[in-house]
Amino acid sequence: MFEFIEPEEQRLYKDRIIPFLKKLAENPTIYEVLVELDQATFLLANDKSNSIQGGALLFNQSTEMLHPRIQEHVRTLYPWMREVWTGMISLQIHQDVTGRDFEKLCKLVCCALMADLIAFGIKETTPFLCVAMTPLEYRSIEMFSINMHNLWDYAVEVKPESDGLFHGILTLIDMNLNAVLPNLLKQRVTIH
């Protein structure tokens, strides 16, 4: 459902990357944070039917650039970290998908995106991802993750303030060996 596009592959996927960046650019607060896109990893929807668009932009960021409350949490628990993985999430479901199909597709997208983010966390050996998204994105993910065993588990949540964005630390791998992955495996989403 989603496909990783590594920095060295970006030139091959400009037709998918540019629309995603344009969608992010609609919110200037998110777009301000974007620097050195050539070093970013994209996790973009790979849906031939175009029912789903968007995904996540993943990049290393200095802890100094994080929201103050997120920065404080990272400094407290991971004082040696000077850079962390950050994700900007933006998803869209096509307007023709409605009713129960919309609900099922949203649940599937939330599960698939989280599974790929966990895979990214394992690959990059990071137990968390500092995320930023619009309040609408956050509410949509939360709404469709209800009854999904805390699939989208945040260690810290900062509701929209002056910048108008939701910020959070998304737990990818619980360092106490209670991995988020088993919760993902408990999910059963069926599409008809």
PDB file of N, CA and C in Angstrom, residues 28-90:
ATOM      1  N   PRO A  28       1.737  26.210   5.503  1.00  0.00           N
ATOM      2  CA  PRO A  28       3.065  26.810   5.563  1.00  0.00           C
ATOM      3  C   PRO A  28       3.863  26.440   6.810  1.00  0.00           C
ATOM      4  N   THR A  29       3.186  26.159   7.913  1.00  0.00           N
ATOM      5  CA  THR A  29       3.905  25.806   9.138  1.00  0.00           C
ATOM      6  C   THR A  29       4.658  24.506   8.959  1.00  0.00           C
ATOM      7  N   ILE A  30       4.039  23.523   8.325  1.00  0.00           N
ATOM      8  CA  ILE A  30       4.730  22.258   8.076  1.00  0.00           C
ATOM      9  C   ILE A  30       5.862  22.496   7.092  1.00  0.00           C
ATOM     10  N   TYR A  31       5.581  23.242   6.043  1.00  0.00           N
ATOM     11  CA  TYR A  31       6.564  23.418   4.986  1.00  0.00           C
ATOM     12  C   TYR A  31       7.808  24.164   5.465  1.00  0.00           C
ATOM     13  N   GLU A  32       7.665  25.025   6.479  1.00  0.00           N
ATOM     14  CA  GLU A  32       8.809  25.771   7.018  1.00  0.00           C
ATOM     15  C   GLU A  32       9.894  24.843   7.558  1.00  0.00           C
ATOM     16  N   VAL A  33       9.491  23.724   8.095  1.00  0.00           N
ATOM     17  CA  VAL A  33      10.415  22.801   8.739  1.00  0.00           C
ATOM     18  C   VAL A  33      11.261  22.046   7.713  1.00  0.00           C
ATOM     19  N   LEU A  34      10.774  21.952   6.510  1.00  0.00           N
ATOM     20  CA  LEU A  34      11.425  21.118   5.510  1.00  0.00           C
ATOM     21  C   LEU A  34      12.717  21.738   5.019  1.00  0.00           C
ATOM     22  N   VAL A  35      13.788  21.043   5.304  1.00  0.00           N
ATOM     23  CA  VAL A  35      15.108  21.437   4.817  1.00  0.00           C
ATOM     24  C   VAL A  35      15.810  20.189   4.300  1.00  0.00           C
ATOM     25  N   GLU A  36      16.695  20.379   3.364  1.00  0.00           N
ATOM     26  CA  GLU A  36      17.476  19.274   2.827  1.00  0.00           C
ATOM     27  C   GLU A  36      16.600  18.082   2.425  1.00  0.00           C
ATOM     28  N   LEU A  37      15.643  18.351   1.559  1.00  0.00           N
ATOM     29  CA  LEU A  37      14.749  17.286   1.101  1.00  0.00           C
ATOM     30  C   LEU A  37      15.494  16.182   0.371  1.00  0.00           C
ATOM     31  N   ASP A  38      16.651  16.512  -0.174  1.00  0.00           N
ATOM     32  CA  ASP A  38      17.412  15.488  -0.898  1.00  0.00           C
ATOM     33  C   ASP A  38      17.918  14.384   0.033  1.00  0.00           C
ATOM     34  N   GLN A  39      17.871  14.610   1.349  1.00  0.00           N
ATOM     35  CA  GLN A  39      18.281  13.603   2.325  1.00  0.00           C
ATOM     36  C   GLN A  39      17.088  12.903   2.975  1.00  0.00           C
ATOM     37  N   ALA A  40      15.881  13.230   2.537  1.00  0.00           N
ATOM     38  CA  ALA A  40      14.667  12.680   3.140  1.00  0.00           C
ATOM     39  C   ALA A  40      14.290  11.340   2.514  1.00  0.00           C
ATOM     40  N   THR A  41      13.558  10.573   3.294  1.00  0.00           N
ATOM     41  CA  THR A  41      12.953   9.338   2.808  1.00  0.00           C
ATOM     42  C   THR A  41      11.457   9.594   2.718  1.00  0.00           C
ATOM     43  N   PHE A  42      10.870   9.212   1.612  1.00  0.00           N
ATOM     44  CA  PHE A  42       9.426   9.357   1.434  1.00  0.00           C
ATOM     45  C   PHE A  42       8.780   7.988   1.598  1.00  0.00           C
ATOM     46  N   LEU A  43       7.634   7.968   2.220  1.00  0.00           N
ATOM     47  CA  LEU A  43       6.814   6.773   2.349  1.00  0.00           C
ATOM     48  C   LEU A  43       5.469   7.150   1.734  1.00  0.00           C
ATOM     49  N   LEU A  44       5.297   6.847   0.453  1.00  0.00           N
ATOM     50  CA  LEU A  44       4.139   7.338  -0.286  1.00  0.00           C
ATOM     51  C   LEU A  44       3.202   6.211  -0.700  1.00  0.00           C
ATOM     52  N   ALA A  45       1.910   6.561  -0.746  1.00  0.00           N
ATOM     53  CA  ALA A  45       0.890   5.604  -1.162  1.00  0.00           C
ATOM     54  C   ALA A  45       1.211   5.120  -2.575  1.00  0.00           C
ATOM     55  N   ASN A  46       1.059   3.823  -2.765  1.00  0.00           N
ATOM     56  CA  ASN A  46       1.290   3.215  -4.065  1.00  0.00           C
ATOM     57  C   ASN A  46      -0.005   2.516  -4.461  1.00  0.00           C
ATOM     58  N   ASP A  47      -1.009   3.331  -4.773  1.00  0.00           N
ATOM     59  CA  ASP A  47      -2.348   2.835  -5.048  1.00  0.00           C
ATOM     60  C   ASP A  47      -2.708   3.147  -6.492  1.00  0.00           C
ATOM     61  N   LYS A  48      -2.789   2.117  -7.308  1.00  0.00           N
ATOM     62  CA  LYS A  48      -3.075   2.293  -8.743  1.00  0.00           C
ATOM     63  C   LYS A  48      -4.461   2.893  -8.982  1.00  0.00           C
ATOM     64  N   SER A  49      -5.395   2.676  -8.051  1.00  0.00           N
ATOM     65  CA  SER A  49      -6.749   3.203  -8.227  1.00  0.00           C
ATOM     66  C   SER A  49      -6.855   4.677  -7.821  1.00  0.00           C
ATOM     67  N   ASN A  50      -5.798   5.217  -7.241  1.00  0.00           N
ATOM     68  CA  ASN A  50      -5.774   6.603  -6.756  1.00  0.00           C
ATOM     69  C   ASN A  50      -6.813   6.883  -5.673  1.00  0.00           C
ATOM     70  N   SER A  51      -7.247   5.844  -4.955  1.00  0.00           N
ATOM     71  CA  SER A  51      -8.161   6.040  -3.830  1.00  0.00           C
ATOM     72  C   SER A  51      -7.439   6.667  -2.644  1.00  0.00           C
ATOM     73  N   ILE A  52      -6.134   6.413  -2.562  1.00  0.00           N
ATOM     74  CA  ILE A  52      -5.313   6.915  -1.460  1.00  0.00           C
ATOM     75  C   ILE A  52      -4.162   7.710  -2.040  1.00  0.00           C
ATOM     76  N   GLN A  53      -3.896   8.853  -1.447  1.00  0.00           N
ATOM     77  CA  GLN A  53      -2.733   9.654  -1.824  1.00  0.00           C
ATOM     78  C   GLN A  53      -2.042  10.109  -0.556  1.00  0.00           C
ATOM     79  N   GLY A  54      -0.782  10.478  -0.709  1.00  0.00           N
ATOM     80  CA  GLY A  54      -0.031  11.000   0.427  1.00  0.00           C
ATOM     81  C   GLY A  54       0.819   9.942   1.080  1.00  0.00           C
ATOM     82  N   GLY A  55       1.150  10.202   2.336  1.00  0.00           N
ATOM     83  CA  GLY A  55       2.018   9.307   3.085  1.00  0.00           C
ATOM     84  C   GLY A  55       2.788  10.076   4.129  1.00  0.00           C
ATOM     85  N   ALA A  56       4.086   9.825   4.185  1.00  0.00           N
ATOM     86  CA  ALA A  56       4.926  10.462   5.201  1.00  0.00           C
ATOM     87  C   ALA A  56       6.260  10.872   4.597  1.00  0.00           C
ATOM     88  N   LEU A  57       6.766  11.966   5.090  1.00  0.00           N
ATOM     89  CA  LEU A  57       8.100  12.450   4.755  1.00  0.00           C
ATOM     90  C   LEU A  57       8.939  12.237   5.998  1.00  0.00           C
ATOM     91  N   LEU A  58      10.017  11.481   5.891  1.00  0.00           N
ATOM     92  CA  LEU A  58      10.842  11.099   7.039  1.00  0.00           C
ATOM     93  C   LEU A  58      12.242  11.654   6.861  1.00  0.00           C
ATOM     94  N   PHE A  59      12.728  12.350   7.884  1.00  0.00           N
ATOM     95  CA  PHE A  59      14.066  12.922   7.791  1.00  0.00           C
ATOM     96  C   PHE A  59      14.667  13.101   9.174  1.00  0.00           C
ATOM     97  N   ASN A  60      15.990  13.138   9.212  1.00  0.00           N
ATOM     98  CA  ASN A  60      16.703  13.413  10.455  1.00  0.00           C
ATOM     99  C   ASN A  60      16.637  14.898  10.745  1.00  0.00           C
ATOM    100  N   GLN A  61      16.419  15.231  11.996  1.00  0.00           N
ATOM    101  CA  GLN A  61      16.309  16.624  12.383  1.00  0.00           C
ATOM    102  C   GLN A  61      17.024  16.829  13.716  1.00  0.00           C
ATOM    103  N   SER A  62      17.651  17.960  13.854  1.00  0.00           N
ATOM    104  CA  SER A  62      18.297  18.306  15.120  1.00  0.00           C
ATOM    105  C   SER A  62      17.237  18.415  16.210  1.00  0.00           C
ATOM    106  N   THR A  63      17.568  17.935  17.398  1.00  0.00           N
ATOM    107  CA  THR A  63      16.621  18.047  18.508  1.00  0.00           C
ATOM    108  C   THR A  63      16.319  19.505  18.825  1.00  0.00           C
ATOM    109  N   GLU A  64      17.209  20.411  18.453  1.00  0.00           N
ATOM    110  CA  GLU A  64      16.989  21.847  18.681  1.00  0.00           C
ATOM    111  C   GLU A  64      15.816  22.386  17.870  1.00  0.00           C
ATOM    112  N   MET A  65      15.455  21.704  16.792  1.00  0.00           N
ATOM    113  CA  MET A  65      14.383  22.164  15.908  1.00  0.00           C
ATOM    114  C   MET A  65      13.008  21.647  16.323  1.00  0.00           C
ATOM    115  N   LEU A  66      12.944  20.757  17.315  1.00  0.00           N
ATOM    116  CA  LEU A  66      11.678  20.158  17.737  1.00  0.00           C
ATOM    117  C   LEU A  66      10.838  21.130  18.549  1.00  0.00           C
ATOM    118  N   HIS A  67       9.548  20.848  18.615  1.00  0.00           N
ATOM    119  CA  HIS A  67       8.643  21.605  19.487  1.00  0.00           C
ATOM    120  C   HIS A  67       9.219  21.539  20.906  1.00  0.00           C
ATOM    121  N   PRO A  68       9.161  22.614  21.683  1.00  0.00           N
ATOM    122  CA  PRO A  68       9.796  22.628  23.012  1.00  0.00           C
ATOM    123  C   PRO A  68       9.414  21.460  23.920  1.00  0.00           C
ATOM    124  N   ARG A  69       8.142  21.062  23.939  1.00  0.00           N
ATOM    125  CA  ARG A  69       7.751  19.950  24.820  1.00  0.00           C
ATOM    126  C   ARG A  69       8.280  18.609  24.302  1.00  0.00           C
ATOM    127  N   ILE A  70       8.335  18.468  23.006  1.00  0.00           N
ATOM    128  CA  ILE A  70       8.890  17.249  22.424  1.00  0.00           C
ATOM    129  C   ILE A  70      10.397  17.223  22.700  1.00  0.00           C
ATOM    130  N   GLN A  71      11.026  18.362  22.522  1.00  0.00           N
ATOM    131  CA  GLN A  71      12.458  18.503  22.781  1.00  0.00           C
ATOM    132  C   GLN A  71      12.782  18.127  24.226  1.00  0.00           C
ATOM    133  N   GLU A  72      11.984  18.610  25.155  1.00  0.00           N
ATOM    134  CA  GLU A  72      12.198  18.325  26.587  1.00  0.00           C
ATOM    135  C   GLU A  72      12.104  16.822  26.862  1.00  0.00           C
ATOM    136  N   HIS A  73      11.113  16.170  26.289  1.00  0.00           N
ATOM    137  CA  HIS A  73      10.938  14.734  26.492  1.00  0.00           C
ATOM    138  C   HIS A  73      12.141  13.956  25.940  1.00  0.00           C
ATOM    139  N   VAL A  74      12.566  14.304  24.733  1.00  0.00           N
ATOM    140  CA  VAL A  74      13.707  13.608  24.118  1.00  0.00           C
ATOM    141  C   VAL A  74      14.966  13.837  24.949  1.00  0.00           C
ATOM    142  N   ARG A  75      15.188  15.050  25.403  1.00  0.00           N
ATOM    143  CA  ARG A  75      16.380  15.345  26.217  1.00  0.00           C
ATOM    144  C   ARG A  75      16.370  14.589  27.537  1.00  0.00           C
ATOM    145  N   THR A  76      15.179  14.401  28.106  1.00  0.00           N
ATOM    146  CA  THR A  76      15.074  13.695  29.383  1.00  0.00           C
ATOM    147  C   THR A  76      15.361  12.207  29.221  1.00  0.00           C
ATOM    148  N   LEU A  77      14.739  11.575  28.222  1.00  0.00           N
ATOM    149  CA  LEU A  77      14.876  10.130  28.063  1.00  0.00           C
ATOM    150  C   LEU A  77      16.058   9.706  27.196  1.00  0.00           C
ATOM    151  N   TYR A  78      16.478  10.574  26.288  1.00  0.00           N
ATOM    152  CA  TYR A  78      17.563  10.243  25.364  1.00  0.00           C
ATOM    153  C   TYR A  78      18.552  11.407  25.297  1.00  0.00           C
ATOM    154  N   PRO A  79      19.224  11.723  26.401  1.00  0.00           N
ATOM    155  CA  PRO A  79      20.089  12.913  26.439  1.00  0.00           C
ATOM    156  C   PRO A  79      21.257  12.890  25.453  1.00  0.00           C
ATOM    157  N   TRP A  80      21.644  11.719  24.984  1.00  0.00           N
ATOM    158  CA  TRP A  80      22.758  11.607  24.051  1.00  0.00           C
ATOM    159  C   TRP A  80      22.342  11.918  22.602  1.00  0.00           C
ATOM    160  N   MET A  81      21.044  11.927  22.347  1.00  0.00           N
ATOM    161  CA  MET A  81      20.588  12.140  20.968  1.00  0.00           C
ATOM    162  C   MET A  81      20.672  13.613  20.587  1.00  0.00           C
ATOM    163  N   ARG A  82      21.320  13.876  19.488  1.00  0.00           N
ATOM    164  CA  ARG A  82      21.407  15.239  18.945  1.00  0.00           C
ATOM    165  C   ARG A  82      20.513  15.395  17.721  1.00  0.00           C
ATOM    166  N   GLU A  83      20.194  14.251  17.106  1.00  0.00           N
ATOM    167  CA  GLU A  83      19.289  14.219  15.963  1.00  0.00           C
ATOM    168  C   GLU A  83      18.285  13.097  16.172  1.00  0.00           C
ATOM    169  N   VAL A  84      17.065  13.306  15.669  1.00  0.00           N
ATOM    170  CA  VAL A  84      16.015  12.296  15.755  1.00  0.00           C
ATOM    171  C   VAL A  84      15.324  12.190  14.402  1.00  0.00           C
ATOM    172  N   TRP A  85      14.654  11.079  14.195  1.00  0.00           N
ATOM    173  CA  TRP A  85      13.856  10.930  12.991  1.00  0.00           C
ATOM    174  C   TRP A  85      12.535  11.649  13.185  1.00  0.00           C
ATOM    175  N   THR A  86      12.175  12.427  12.202  1.00  0.00           N
ATOM    176  CA  THR A  86      10.951  13.212  12.227  1.00  0.00           C
ATOM    177  C   THR A  86      10.092  12.805  11.036  1.00  0.00           C
ATOM    178  N   GLY A  87       8.785  12.850  11.230  1.00  0.00           N
ATOM    179  CA  GLY A  87       7.874  12.513  10.141  1.00  0.00           C
ATOM    180  C   GLY A  87       6.790  13.550   9.983  1.00  0.00           C
ATOM    181  N   MET A  88       6.549  13.937   8.760  1.00  0.00           N
ATOM    182  CA  MET A  88       5.422  14.801   8.408  1.00  0.00           C
ATOM    183  C   MET A  88       4.416  13.901   7.694  1.00  0.00           C
ATOM    184  N   ILE A  89       3.206  13.823   8.223  1.00  0.00           N
ATOM    185  CA  ILE A  89       2.216  12.898   7.680  1.00  0.00           C
ATOM    186  C   ILE A  89       1.088  13.670   7.012  1.00  0.00           C
ATOM    187  N   SER A  90       0.735  13.241   5.822  1.00  0.00           N
ATOM    188  CA  SER A  90      -0.377  13.836   5.079  1.00  0.00           C
ATOM    189  C   SER A  90      -1.016  12.747   4.230  1.00  0.00           C
TER     190      SER A  90
END
